[in-house]
mmCIF file of C-alpha atoms in Angstrom:
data_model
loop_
_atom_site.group_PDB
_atom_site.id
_atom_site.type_symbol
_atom_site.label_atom_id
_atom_site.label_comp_id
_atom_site.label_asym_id
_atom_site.label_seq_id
_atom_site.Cartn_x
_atom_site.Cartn_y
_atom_site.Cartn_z
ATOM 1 C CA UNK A 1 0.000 0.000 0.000
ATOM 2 C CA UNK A 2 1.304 3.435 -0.941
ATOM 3 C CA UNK A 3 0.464 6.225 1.630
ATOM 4 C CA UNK A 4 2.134 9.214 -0.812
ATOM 5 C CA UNK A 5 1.279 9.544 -4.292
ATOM 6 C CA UNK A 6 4.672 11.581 -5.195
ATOM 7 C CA UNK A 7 6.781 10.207 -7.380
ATOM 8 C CA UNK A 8 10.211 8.889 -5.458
ATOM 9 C CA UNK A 9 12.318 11.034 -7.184
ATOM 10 C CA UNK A 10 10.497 14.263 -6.115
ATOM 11 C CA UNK A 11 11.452 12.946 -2.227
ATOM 12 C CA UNK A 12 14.862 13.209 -3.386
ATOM 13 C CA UNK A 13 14.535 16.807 -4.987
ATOM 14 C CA UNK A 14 12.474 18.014 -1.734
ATOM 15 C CA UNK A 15 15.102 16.345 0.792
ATOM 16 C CA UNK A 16 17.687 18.302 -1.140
ATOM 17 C CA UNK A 17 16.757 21.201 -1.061
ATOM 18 C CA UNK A 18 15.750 20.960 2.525
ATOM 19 C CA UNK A 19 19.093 20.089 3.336
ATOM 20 C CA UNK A 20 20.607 22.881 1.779
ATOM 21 C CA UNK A 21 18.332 25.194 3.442
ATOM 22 C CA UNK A 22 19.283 23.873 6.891
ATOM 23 C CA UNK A 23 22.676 23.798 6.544
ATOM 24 C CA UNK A 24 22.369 28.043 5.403
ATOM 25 C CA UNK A 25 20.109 28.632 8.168
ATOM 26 C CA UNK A 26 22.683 26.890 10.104
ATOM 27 C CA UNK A 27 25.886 28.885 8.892
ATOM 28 C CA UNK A 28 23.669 32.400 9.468
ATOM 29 C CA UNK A 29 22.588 31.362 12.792
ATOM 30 C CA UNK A 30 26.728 30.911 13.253
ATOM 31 C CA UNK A 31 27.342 34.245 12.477
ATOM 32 C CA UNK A 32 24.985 35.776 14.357
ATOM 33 C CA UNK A 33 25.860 34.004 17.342
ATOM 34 C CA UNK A 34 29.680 34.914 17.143
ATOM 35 C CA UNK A 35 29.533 38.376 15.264
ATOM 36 C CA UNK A 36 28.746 39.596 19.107
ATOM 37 C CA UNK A 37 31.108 39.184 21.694
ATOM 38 C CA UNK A 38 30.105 37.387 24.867
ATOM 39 C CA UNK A 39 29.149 39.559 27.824
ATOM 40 C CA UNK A 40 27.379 42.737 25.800
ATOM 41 C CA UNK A 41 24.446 43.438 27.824
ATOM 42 C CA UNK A 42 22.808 45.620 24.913
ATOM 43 C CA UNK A 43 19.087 44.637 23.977
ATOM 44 C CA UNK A 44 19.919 44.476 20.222
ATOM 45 C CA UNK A 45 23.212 42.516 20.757
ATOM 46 C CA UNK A 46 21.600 39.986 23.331
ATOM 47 C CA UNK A 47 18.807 39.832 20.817
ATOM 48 C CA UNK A 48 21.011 39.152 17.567
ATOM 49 C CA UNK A 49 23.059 36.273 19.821
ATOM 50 C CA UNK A 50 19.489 35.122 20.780
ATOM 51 C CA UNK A 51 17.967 34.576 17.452
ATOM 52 C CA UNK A 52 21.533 32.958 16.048
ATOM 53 C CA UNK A 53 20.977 30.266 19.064
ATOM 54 C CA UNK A 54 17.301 30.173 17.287
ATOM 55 C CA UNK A 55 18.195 30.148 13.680
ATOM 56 C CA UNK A 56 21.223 27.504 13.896
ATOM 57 C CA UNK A 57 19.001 25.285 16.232
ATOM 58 C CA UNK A 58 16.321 25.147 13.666
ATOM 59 C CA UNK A 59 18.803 25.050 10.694
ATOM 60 C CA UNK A 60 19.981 21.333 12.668
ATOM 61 C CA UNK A 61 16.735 20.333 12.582
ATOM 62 C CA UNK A 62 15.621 21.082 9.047
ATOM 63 C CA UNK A 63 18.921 19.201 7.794
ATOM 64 C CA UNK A 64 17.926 16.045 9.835
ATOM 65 C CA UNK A 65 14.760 16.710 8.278
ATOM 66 C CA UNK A 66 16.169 16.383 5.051
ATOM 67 C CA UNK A 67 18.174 13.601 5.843
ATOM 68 C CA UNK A 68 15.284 11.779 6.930
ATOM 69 C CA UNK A 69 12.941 12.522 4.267
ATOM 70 C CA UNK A 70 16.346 11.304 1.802
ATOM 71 C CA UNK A 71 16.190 7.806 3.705
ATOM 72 C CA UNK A 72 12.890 7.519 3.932
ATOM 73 C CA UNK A 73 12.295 7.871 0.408
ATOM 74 C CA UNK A 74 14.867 5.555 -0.550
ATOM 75 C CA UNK A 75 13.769 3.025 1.754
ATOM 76 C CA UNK A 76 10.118 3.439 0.073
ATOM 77 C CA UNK A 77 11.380 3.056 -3.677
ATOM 78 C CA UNK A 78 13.421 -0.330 -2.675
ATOM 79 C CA UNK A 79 9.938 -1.848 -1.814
ATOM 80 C CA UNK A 80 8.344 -1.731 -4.935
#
């Protein structure tokens, strides 16, 4: 039984490019984080350093994400 009607290649294309997302978000959330040096006590510094924690966090997660969908799909194509 099939559950998605997409094509397996398309999981491929979509896990790429969700990869590649995640690992941008990841590098910006980087250089957010160390662009400000530890101890400014600034709103708009703590707030930049806050938001790179944010960004990179969720960058990790959409590349797993994309790694995931990747095996996933791969794992659906061998069984037909």
């Amino acid at each position: 039984m099939r559950l998605i009607a997409a094509a397996p290649t398309q999981g491929v294309k979509n896990s790429a490019a969700t990869m590649i997302i995640g690992m941008i978000m990841f590098a910006a959330g980087l250089g957010m984080f160390y662009s400000i040096e530890t101890g400014q006590f600034e709103p708009a510094h703590r707030l930049v350093k806050n938001t790179g924690i944010f960004v990179g966090l969720a960058g990790i997660g959409a590349t797993m994400a994309g790694v995931l969908l990747t095996l996933f799909s791969r794992s659906e194509s061998a069984r037909e």
